[in-house]
Tab-separated table of C-alpha atoms and ligand atoms in Angstrom:
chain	number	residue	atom	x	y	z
S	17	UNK	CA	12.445	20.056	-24.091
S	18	UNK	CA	9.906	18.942	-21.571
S	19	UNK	CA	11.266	16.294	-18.963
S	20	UNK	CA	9.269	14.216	-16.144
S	21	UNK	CA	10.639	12.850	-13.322
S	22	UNK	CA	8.925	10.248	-11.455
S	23	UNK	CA	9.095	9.905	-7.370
S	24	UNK	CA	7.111	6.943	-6.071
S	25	UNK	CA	8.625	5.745	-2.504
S	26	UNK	CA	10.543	6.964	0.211
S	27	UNK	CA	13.854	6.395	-1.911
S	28	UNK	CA	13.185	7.714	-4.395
S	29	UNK	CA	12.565	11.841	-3.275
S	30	UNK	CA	16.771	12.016	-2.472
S	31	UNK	CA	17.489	10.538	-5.901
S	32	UNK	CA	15.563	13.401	-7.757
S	33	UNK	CA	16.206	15.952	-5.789
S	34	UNK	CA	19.726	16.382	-6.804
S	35	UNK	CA	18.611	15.171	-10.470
S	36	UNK	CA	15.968	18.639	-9.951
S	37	UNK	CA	18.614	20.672	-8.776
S	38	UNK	CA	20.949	19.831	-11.551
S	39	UNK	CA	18.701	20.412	-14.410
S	40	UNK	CA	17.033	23.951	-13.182
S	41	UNK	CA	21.042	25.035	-14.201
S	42	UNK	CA	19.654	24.402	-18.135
S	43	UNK	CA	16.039	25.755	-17.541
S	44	UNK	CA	16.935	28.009	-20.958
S	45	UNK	CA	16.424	24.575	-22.873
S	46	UNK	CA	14.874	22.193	-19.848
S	47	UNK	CA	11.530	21.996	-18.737
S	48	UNK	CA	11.733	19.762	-15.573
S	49	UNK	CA	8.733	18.454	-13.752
S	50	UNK	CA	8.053	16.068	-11.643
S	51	UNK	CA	5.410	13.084	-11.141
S	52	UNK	CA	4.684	11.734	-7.633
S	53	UNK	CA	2.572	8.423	-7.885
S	54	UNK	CA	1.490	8.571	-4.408
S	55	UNK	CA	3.014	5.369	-3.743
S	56	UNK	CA	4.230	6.485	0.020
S	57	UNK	CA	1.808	9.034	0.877
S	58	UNK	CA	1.874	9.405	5.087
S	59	UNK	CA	3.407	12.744	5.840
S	60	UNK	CA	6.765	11.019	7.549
S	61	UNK	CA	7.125	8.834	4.745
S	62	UNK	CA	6.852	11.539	1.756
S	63	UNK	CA	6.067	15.538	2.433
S	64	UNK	CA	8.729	16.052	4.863
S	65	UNK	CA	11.055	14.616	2.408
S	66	UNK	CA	10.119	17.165	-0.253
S	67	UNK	CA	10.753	19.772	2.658
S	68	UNK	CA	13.907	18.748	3.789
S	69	UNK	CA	15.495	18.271	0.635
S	70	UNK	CA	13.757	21.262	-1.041
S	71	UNK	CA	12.005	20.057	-3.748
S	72	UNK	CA	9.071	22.254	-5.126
S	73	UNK	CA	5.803	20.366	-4.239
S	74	UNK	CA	5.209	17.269	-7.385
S	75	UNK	CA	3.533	19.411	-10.154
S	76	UNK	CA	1.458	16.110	-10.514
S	77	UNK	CA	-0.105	13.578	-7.685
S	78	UNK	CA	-1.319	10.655	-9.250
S	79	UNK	CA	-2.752	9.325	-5.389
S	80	UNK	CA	-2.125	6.059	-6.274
S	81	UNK	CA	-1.714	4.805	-2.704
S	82	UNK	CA	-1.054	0.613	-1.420
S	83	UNK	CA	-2.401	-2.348	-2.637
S	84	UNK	CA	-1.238	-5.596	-3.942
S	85	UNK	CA	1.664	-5.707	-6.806
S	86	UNK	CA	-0.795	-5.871	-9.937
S	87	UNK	CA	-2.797	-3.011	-8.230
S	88	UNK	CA	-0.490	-0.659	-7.431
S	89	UNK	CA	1.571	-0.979	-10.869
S	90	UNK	CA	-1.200	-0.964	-12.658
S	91	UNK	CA	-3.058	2.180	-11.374
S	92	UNK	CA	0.522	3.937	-11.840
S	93	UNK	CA	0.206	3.057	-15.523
S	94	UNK	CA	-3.721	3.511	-16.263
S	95	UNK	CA	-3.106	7.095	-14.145
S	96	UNK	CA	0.284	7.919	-15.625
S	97	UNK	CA	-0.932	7.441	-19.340
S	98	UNK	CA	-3.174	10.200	-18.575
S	99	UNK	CA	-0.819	12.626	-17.916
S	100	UNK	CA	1.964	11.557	-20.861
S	101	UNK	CA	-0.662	12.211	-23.494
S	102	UNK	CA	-1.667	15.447	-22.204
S	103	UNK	CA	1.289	16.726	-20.784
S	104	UNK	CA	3.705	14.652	-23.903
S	105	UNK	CA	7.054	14.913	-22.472
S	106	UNK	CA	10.652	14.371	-24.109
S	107	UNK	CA	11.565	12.301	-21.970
S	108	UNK	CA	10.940	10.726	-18.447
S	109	UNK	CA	12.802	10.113	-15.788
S	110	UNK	CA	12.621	7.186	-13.307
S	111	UNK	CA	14.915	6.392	-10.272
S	112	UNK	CA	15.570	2.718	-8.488
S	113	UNK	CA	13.423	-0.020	-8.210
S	114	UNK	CA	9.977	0.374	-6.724
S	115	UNK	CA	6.640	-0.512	-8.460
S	116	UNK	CA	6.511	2.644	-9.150
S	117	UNK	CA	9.768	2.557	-11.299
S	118	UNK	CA	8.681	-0.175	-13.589
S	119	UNK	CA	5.283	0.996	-14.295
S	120	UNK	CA	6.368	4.627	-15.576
S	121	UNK	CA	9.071	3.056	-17.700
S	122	UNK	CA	6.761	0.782	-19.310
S	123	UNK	CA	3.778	3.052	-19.532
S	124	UNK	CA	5.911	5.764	-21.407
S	125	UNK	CA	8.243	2.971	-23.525
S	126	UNK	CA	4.628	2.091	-24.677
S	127	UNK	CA	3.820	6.047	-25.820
S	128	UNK	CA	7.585	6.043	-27.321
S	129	UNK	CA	8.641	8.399	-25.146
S	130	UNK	CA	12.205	7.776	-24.364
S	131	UNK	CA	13.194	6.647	-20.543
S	132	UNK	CA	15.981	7.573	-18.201
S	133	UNK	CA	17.066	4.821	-15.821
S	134	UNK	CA	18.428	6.234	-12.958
S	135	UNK	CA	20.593	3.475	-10.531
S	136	UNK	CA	20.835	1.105	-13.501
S	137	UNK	CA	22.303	-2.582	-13.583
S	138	UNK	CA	22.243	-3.321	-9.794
S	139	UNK	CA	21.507	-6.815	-9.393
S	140	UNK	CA	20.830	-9.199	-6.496
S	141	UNK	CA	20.271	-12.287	-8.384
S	142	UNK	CA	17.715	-13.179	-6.324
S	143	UNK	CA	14.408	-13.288	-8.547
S	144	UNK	CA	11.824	-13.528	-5.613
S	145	UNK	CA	12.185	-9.882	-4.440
S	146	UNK	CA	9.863	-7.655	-6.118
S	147	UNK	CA	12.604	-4.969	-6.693
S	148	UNK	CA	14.937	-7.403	-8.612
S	149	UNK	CA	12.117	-7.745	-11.424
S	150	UNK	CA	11.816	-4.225	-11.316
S	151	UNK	CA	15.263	-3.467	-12.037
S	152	UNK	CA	15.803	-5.920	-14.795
S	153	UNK	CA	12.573	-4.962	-16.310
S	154	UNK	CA	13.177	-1.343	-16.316
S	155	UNK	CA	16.856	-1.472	-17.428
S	156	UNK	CA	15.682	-3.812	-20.392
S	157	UNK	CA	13.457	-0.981	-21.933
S	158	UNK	CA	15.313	2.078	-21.170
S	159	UNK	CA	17.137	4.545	-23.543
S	160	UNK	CA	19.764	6.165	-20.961
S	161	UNK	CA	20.725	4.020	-18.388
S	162	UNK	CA	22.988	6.070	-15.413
S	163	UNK	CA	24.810	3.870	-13.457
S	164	UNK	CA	26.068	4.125	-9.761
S	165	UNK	CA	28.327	1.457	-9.078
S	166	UNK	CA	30.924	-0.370	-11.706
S	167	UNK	CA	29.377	-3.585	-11.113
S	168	UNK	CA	26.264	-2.872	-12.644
S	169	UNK	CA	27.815	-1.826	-16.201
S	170	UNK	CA	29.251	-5.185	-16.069
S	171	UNK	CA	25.633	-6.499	-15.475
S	172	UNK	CA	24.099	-4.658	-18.186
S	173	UNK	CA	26.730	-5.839	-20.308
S	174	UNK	CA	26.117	-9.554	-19.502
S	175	UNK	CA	22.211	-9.533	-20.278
S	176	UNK	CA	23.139	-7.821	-23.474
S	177	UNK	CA	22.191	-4.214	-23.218
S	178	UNK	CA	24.028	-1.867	-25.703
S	179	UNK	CA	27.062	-0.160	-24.136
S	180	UNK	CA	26.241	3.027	-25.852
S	181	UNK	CA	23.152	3.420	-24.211
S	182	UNK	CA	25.068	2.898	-20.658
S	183	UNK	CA	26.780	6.021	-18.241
S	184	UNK	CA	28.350	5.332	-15.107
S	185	UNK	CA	28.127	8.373	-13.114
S	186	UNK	CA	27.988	8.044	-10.078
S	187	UNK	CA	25.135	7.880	-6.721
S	188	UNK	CA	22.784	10.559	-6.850
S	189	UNK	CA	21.718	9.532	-3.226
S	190	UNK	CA	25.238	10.298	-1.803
S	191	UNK	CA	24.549	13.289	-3.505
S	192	UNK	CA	21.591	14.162	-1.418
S	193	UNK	CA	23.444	12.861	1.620
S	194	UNK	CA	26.486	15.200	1.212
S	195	UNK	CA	24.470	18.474	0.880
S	196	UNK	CA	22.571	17.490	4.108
S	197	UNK	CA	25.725	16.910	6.042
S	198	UNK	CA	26.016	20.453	6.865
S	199	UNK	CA	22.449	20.299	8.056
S	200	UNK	CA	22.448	17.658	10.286
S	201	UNK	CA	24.384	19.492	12.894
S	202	UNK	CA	21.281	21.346	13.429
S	203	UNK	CA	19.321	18.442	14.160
S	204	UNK	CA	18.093	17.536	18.194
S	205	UNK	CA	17.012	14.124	17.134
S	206	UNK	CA	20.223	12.481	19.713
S	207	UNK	CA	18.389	14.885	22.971
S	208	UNK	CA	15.282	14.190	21.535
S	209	UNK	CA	15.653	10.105	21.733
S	210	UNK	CA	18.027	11.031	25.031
S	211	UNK	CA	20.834	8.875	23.521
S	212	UNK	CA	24.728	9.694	23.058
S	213	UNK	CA	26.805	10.053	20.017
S	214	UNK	CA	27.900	6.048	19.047
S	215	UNK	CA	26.366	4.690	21.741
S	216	UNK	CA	23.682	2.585	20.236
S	217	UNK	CA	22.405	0.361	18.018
S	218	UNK	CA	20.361	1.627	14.631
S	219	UNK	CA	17.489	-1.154	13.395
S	220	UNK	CA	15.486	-0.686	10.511
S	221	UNK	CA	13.552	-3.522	8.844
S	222	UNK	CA	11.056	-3.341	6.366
S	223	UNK	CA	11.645	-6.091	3.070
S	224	UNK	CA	8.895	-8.805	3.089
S	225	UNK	CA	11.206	-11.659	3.695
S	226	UNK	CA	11.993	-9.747	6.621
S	227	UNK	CA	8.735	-8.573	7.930
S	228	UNK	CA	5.989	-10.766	6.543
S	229	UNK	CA	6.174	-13.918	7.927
S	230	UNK	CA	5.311	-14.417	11.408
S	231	UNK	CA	8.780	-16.767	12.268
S	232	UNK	CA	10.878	-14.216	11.029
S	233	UNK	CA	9.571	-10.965	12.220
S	234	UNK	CA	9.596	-12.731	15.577
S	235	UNK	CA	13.340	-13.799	15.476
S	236	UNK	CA	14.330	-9.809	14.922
S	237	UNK	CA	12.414	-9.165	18.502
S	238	UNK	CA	14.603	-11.538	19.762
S	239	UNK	CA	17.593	-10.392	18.351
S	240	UNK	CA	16.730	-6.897	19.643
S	241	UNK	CA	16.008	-7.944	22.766
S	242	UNK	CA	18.981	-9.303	23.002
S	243	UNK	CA	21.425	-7.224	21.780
S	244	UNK	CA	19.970	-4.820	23.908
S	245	UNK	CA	21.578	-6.169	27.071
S	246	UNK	CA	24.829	-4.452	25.437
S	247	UNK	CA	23.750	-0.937	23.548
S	248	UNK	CA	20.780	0.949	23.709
S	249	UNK	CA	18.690	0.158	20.286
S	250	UNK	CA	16.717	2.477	18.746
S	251	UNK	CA	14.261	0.929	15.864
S	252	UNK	CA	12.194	3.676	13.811
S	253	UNK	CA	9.958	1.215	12.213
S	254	UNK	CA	8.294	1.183	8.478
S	255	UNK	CA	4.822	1.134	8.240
S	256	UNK	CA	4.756	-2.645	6.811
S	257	UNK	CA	7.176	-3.399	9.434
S	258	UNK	CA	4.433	-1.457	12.363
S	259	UNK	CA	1.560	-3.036	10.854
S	260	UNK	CA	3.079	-6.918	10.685
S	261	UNK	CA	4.458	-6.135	14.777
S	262	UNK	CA	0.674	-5.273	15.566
S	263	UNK	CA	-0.356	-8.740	13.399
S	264	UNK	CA	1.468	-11.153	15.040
S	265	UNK	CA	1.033	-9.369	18.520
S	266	UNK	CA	4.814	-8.824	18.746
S	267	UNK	CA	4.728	-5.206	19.638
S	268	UNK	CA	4.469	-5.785	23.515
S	269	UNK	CA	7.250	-8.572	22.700
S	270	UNK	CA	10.015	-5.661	22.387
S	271	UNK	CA	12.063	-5.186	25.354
S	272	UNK	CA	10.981	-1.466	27.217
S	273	UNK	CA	14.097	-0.190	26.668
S	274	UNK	CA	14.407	-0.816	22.809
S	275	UNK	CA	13.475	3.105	21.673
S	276	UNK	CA	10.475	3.092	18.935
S	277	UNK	CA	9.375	5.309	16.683
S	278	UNK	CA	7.630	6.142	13.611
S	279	UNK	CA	9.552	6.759	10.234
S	280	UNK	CA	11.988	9.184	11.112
S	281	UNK	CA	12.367	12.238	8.498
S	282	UNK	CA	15.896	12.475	5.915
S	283	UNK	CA	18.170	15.044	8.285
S	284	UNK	CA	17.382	13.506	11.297
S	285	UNK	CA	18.059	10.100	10.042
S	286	UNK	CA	21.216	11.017	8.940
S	287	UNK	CA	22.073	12.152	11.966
S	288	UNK	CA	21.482	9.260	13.909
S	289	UNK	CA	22.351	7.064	11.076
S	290	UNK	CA	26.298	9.318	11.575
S	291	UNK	CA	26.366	9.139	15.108
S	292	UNK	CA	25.275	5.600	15.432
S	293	UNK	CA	27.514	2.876	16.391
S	294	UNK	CA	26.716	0.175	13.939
S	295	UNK	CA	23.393	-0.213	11.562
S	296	UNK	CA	21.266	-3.525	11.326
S	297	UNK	CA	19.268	-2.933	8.384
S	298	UNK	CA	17.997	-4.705	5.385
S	299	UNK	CA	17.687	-1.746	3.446
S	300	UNK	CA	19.228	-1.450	0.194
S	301	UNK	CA	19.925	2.672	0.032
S	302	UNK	CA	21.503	2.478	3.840
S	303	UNK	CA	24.186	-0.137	2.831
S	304	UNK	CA	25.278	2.988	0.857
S	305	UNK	CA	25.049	5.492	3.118
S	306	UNK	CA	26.908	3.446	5.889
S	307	UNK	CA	29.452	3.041	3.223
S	308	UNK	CA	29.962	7.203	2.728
S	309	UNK	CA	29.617	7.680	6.257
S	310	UNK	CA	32.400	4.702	7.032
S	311	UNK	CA	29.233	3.341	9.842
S	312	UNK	CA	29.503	-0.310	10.471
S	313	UNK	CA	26.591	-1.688	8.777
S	314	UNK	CA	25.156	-5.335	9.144
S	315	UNK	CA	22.838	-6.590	6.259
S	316	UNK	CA	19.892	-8.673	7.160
S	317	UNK	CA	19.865	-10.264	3.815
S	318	UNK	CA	21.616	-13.306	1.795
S	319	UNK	CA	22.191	-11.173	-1.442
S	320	UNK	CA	23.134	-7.388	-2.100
S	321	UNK	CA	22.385	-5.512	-5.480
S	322	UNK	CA	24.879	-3.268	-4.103
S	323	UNK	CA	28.130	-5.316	-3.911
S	324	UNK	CA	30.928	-2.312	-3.622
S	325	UNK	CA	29.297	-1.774	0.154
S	326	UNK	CA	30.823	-5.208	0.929
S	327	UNK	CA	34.039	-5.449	-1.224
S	328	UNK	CA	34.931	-1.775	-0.941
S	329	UNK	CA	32.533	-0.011	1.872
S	330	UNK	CA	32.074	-1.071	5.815
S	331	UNK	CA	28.752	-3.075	4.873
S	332	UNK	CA	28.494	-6.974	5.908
S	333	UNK	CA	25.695	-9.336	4.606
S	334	UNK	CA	24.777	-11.858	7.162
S	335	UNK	CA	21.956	-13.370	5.509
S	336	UNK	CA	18.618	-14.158	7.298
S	337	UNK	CA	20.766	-15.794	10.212
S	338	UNK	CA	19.908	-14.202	13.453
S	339	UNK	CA	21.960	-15.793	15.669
S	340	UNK	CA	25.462	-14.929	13.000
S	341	UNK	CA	24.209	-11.314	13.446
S	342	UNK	CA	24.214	-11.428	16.792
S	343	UNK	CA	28.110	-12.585	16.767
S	344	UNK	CA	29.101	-9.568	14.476
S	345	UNK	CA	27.203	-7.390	16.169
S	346	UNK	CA	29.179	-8.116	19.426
S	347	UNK	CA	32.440	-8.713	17.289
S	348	UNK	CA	31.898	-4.793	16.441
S	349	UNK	CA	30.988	-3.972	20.013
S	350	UNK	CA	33.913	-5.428	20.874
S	351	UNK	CA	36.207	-3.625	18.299
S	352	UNK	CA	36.226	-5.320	15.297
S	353	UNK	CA	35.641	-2.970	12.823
S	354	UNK	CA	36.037	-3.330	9.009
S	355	UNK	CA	37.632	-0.453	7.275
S	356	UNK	CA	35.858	0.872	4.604
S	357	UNK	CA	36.763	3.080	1.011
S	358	UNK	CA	34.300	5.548	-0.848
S	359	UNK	CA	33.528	4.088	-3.783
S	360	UNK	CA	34.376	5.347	-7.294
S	361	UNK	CA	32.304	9.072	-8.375
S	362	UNK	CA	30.052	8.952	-5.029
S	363	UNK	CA	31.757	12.663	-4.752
S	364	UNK	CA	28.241	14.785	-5.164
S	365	UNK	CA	28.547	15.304	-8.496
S	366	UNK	CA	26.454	12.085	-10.092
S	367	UNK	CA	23.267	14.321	-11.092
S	368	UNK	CA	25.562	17.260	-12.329
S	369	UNK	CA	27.507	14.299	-14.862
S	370	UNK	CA	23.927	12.724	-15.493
S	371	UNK	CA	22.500	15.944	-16.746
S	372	UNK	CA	25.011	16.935	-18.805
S	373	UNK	CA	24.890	13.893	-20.485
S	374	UNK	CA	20.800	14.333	-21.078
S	375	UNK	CA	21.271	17.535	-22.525
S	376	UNK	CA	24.249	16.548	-25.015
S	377	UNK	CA	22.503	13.598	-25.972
S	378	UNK	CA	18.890	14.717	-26.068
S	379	UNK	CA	19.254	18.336	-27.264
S	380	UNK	CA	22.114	18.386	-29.207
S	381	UNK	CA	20.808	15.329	-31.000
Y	25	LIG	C1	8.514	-0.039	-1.115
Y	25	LIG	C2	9.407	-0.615	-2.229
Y	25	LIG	C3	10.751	-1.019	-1.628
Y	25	LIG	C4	11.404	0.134	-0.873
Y	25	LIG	C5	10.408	0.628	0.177
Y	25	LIG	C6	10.942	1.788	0.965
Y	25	LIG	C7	8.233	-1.810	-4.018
Y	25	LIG	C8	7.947	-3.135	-4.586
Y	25	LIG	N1	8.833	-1.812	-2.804
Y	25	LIG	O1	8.248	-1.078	-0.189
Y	25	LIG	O2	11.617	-1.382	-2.680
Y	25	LIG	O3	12.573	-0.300	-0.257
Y	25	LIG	O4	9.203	1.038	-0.503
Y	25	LIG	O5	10.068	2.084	1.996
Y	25	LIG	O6	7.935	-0.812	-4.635
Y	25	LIG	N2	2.200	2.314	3.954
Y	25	LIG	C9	1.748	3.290	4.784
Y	25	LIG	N3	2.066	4.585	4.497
Y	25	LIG	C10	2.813	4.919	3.423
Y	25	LIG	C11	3.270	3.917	2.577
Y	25	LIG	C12	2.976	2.616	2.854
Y	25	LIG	O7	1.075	3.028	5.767
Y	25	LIG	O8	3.074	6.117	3.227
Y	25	LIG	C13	1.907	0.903	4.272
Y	25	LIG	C14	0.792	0.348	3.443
Y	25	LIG	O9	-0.084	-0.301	4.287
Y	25	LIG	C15	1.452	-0.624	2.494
Y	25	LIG	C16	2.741	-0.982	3.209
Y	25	LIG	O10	3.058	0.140	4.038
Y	25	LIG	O11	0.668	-1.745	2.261
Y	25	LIG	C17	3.887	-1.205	2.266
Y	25	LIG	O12	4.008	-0.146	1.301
Y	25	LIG	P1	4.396	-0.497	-0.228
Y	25	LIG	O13	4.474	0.747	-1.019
Y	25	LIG	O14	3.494	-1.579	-0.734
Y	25	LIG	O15	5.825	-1.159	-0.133
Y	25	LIG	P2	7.067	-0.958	0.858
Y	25	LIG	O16	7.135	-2.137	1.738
Y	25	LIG	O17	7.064	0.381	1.504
């Protein structure tokens, strides 16, 4: 039984590496391989993932590389085609919601291979962001569909998809994140930045309706340089995020003592992410990671597709309101915290459940 995992984008390497770990237990009746399209390809944004989570190097590199939607998904699926008829797999495996998600799943749907969706039936509702598509898509023509969170079996259920075909087992990212807990301790990342344990502020930014637009990306600034009257801030920024700053000529607009940086590697952002004392993000993977950790997190969005961060975990959305973020930011400064629970099966054990499931369902078959 051959299996093919695809990694695309920075979230997507601590999804499978748990998934990887998890299946080399069955390697008697499991071949496991994985796919990286190349999506992310700058060192801080991909290799030192692999690294730090050891996972064996991709046994294929499609180099797909950026471009525009149509480009990138399509050169997944023109390059990935390639390798399912020579390599013709049992099964593959895709994680999340980047382009790179949605054009595996179709590409090998098409070559009836059957698909695994891993972090199936989150929904934002909100139609205009790329990865919403992708998720719906992707859910809609998979065979296995492993589910995170309980609202998104209640999703799947509502758009119709069969219930048999559905798993909830848990988050195979807070898998990841609990067996690098351990190794954070070892990172210097806090001397490094010369910054103490919850004494600062965490920003990253990187969705287009965050970044892209010239009005917006300039309101963050502000709020930065603001907020950094009261904490020291410390912003590792996203390459879409770096490039837009450089655009609009913004980058000399950020208060000097606001810390940059590039893309900061998995332990190390961890460790700040731990030691922080609130996040301002509009991330969709650190809302759950705040949540584990119990870290204050503020959402720079009007919808989540991950709503047990709000009603169970420490998250808050604040939509694309600066000026309300600024308020809770300073109502958390100022002690206001919201107490958060771990949600249901984010114990470590999601890709242990998940492959046990594959092999009873696909071997045993
Ligand atoms: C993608 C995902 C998003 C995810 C994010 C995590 C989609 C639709 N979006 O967005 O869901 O949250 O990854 O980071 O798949 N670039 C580099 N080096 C890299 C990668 C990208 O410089 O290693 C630059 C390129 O100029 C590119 C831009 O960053 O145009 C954006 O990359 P892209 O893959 O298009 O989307 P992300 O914004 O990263």
């Amino acid at each position: 039984m051959k299996i093919i995992s695809v990694v695309g984008a920075r979230p997507n390497f601590m999804k499978v590496a748990p998934i990887h770990r998890a299946l080399k237990k069955y390697k008697k009746d499991i071949i496991h391989l994985i796919c990286h399209t190349g999506q992310h390809y700058d060192a801080n944004m991909s290799d030192i993932f692999f690294k730090q989570l050891a996972l064996p190097a991709p046994d294929f590199f499609l180099g797909i590389g950026s471009g525009s939607h149509a480009e990138q998904t399509g050169r997944v699926m023109i390059e990935f085609e390639k390798l399912l008829i020579s390599e013709h797999p049992d099964l593959v495996i895709v994680v999340g919601d980047v382009n790179s998600t949605i054009a595996c799943a179709l590409t090998a749907k098409k070559l009836h291979i059957k698909v695994a969706h891993v972090e199936a039936g989150l929904r934002s509702f909100d139609r205009n962001m790329p990865e919403e598509i992708n998720r719906i898509l992707t859910d809609s023509i998979s065979d296995y569909l492993f589910v995170t969170e309980k609202s998104g079996l209640v999703n799947l259920k509502n758009e119709g998809i069969d219930e048999r075909k559905t798993f909830f087992v848990g988050n195979c990212m807070i898998d990841s994140l609990i067996s690098v807990l351990t190794l954070t301790e070892s990172s210097n990342i806090l001397e490094k930045l010369k910054i103490a344990k919850n004494d600062f502020i965490l920003v990253t930014m990187h969705r287009p309706s965050n970044v892209d637009s010239e009005s917006r990306l300039k309101g963050l600034v502000k709020l930065m340089n603001s907020l950094s009257i009261h904490k020291k801030i410390i912003f590792p920024v996203h390459p879409r995020t770096a490039k837009n700053l450089e655009k609009f000529g913004l980058k000399e607009k950020i208060n000097e003592n606001i810390i940059i940086t590039d893309p900061i590697g998995y332990i190390d952002f961890i460790n700040l992410l731990e030691n922080s004392d609130l996040i301002l993000t509009d991330s969709g993977g650190i809302q759950e990671e705040s949540t584990y950790l119990g870290v204050q997190c503020i959402t720079l969005r009007t919808t989540t597709e991950r709503p047990s961060t709000i009603e169970e975990g420490t998250n808050l959305l604040v939509g694309e309101d600066y000026s309300k973020a600024e308020e809770e930011v300073m109502k958390i400064i100022n002690g206001h915290r919201k107490i958060g629970n771990i949600p249901d099966l984010w114990d470590g054990k999601a890709a242990d459940r998940l492959s046990e499931i594959l092999l009873k369902n696909i071997i045993h078959s």
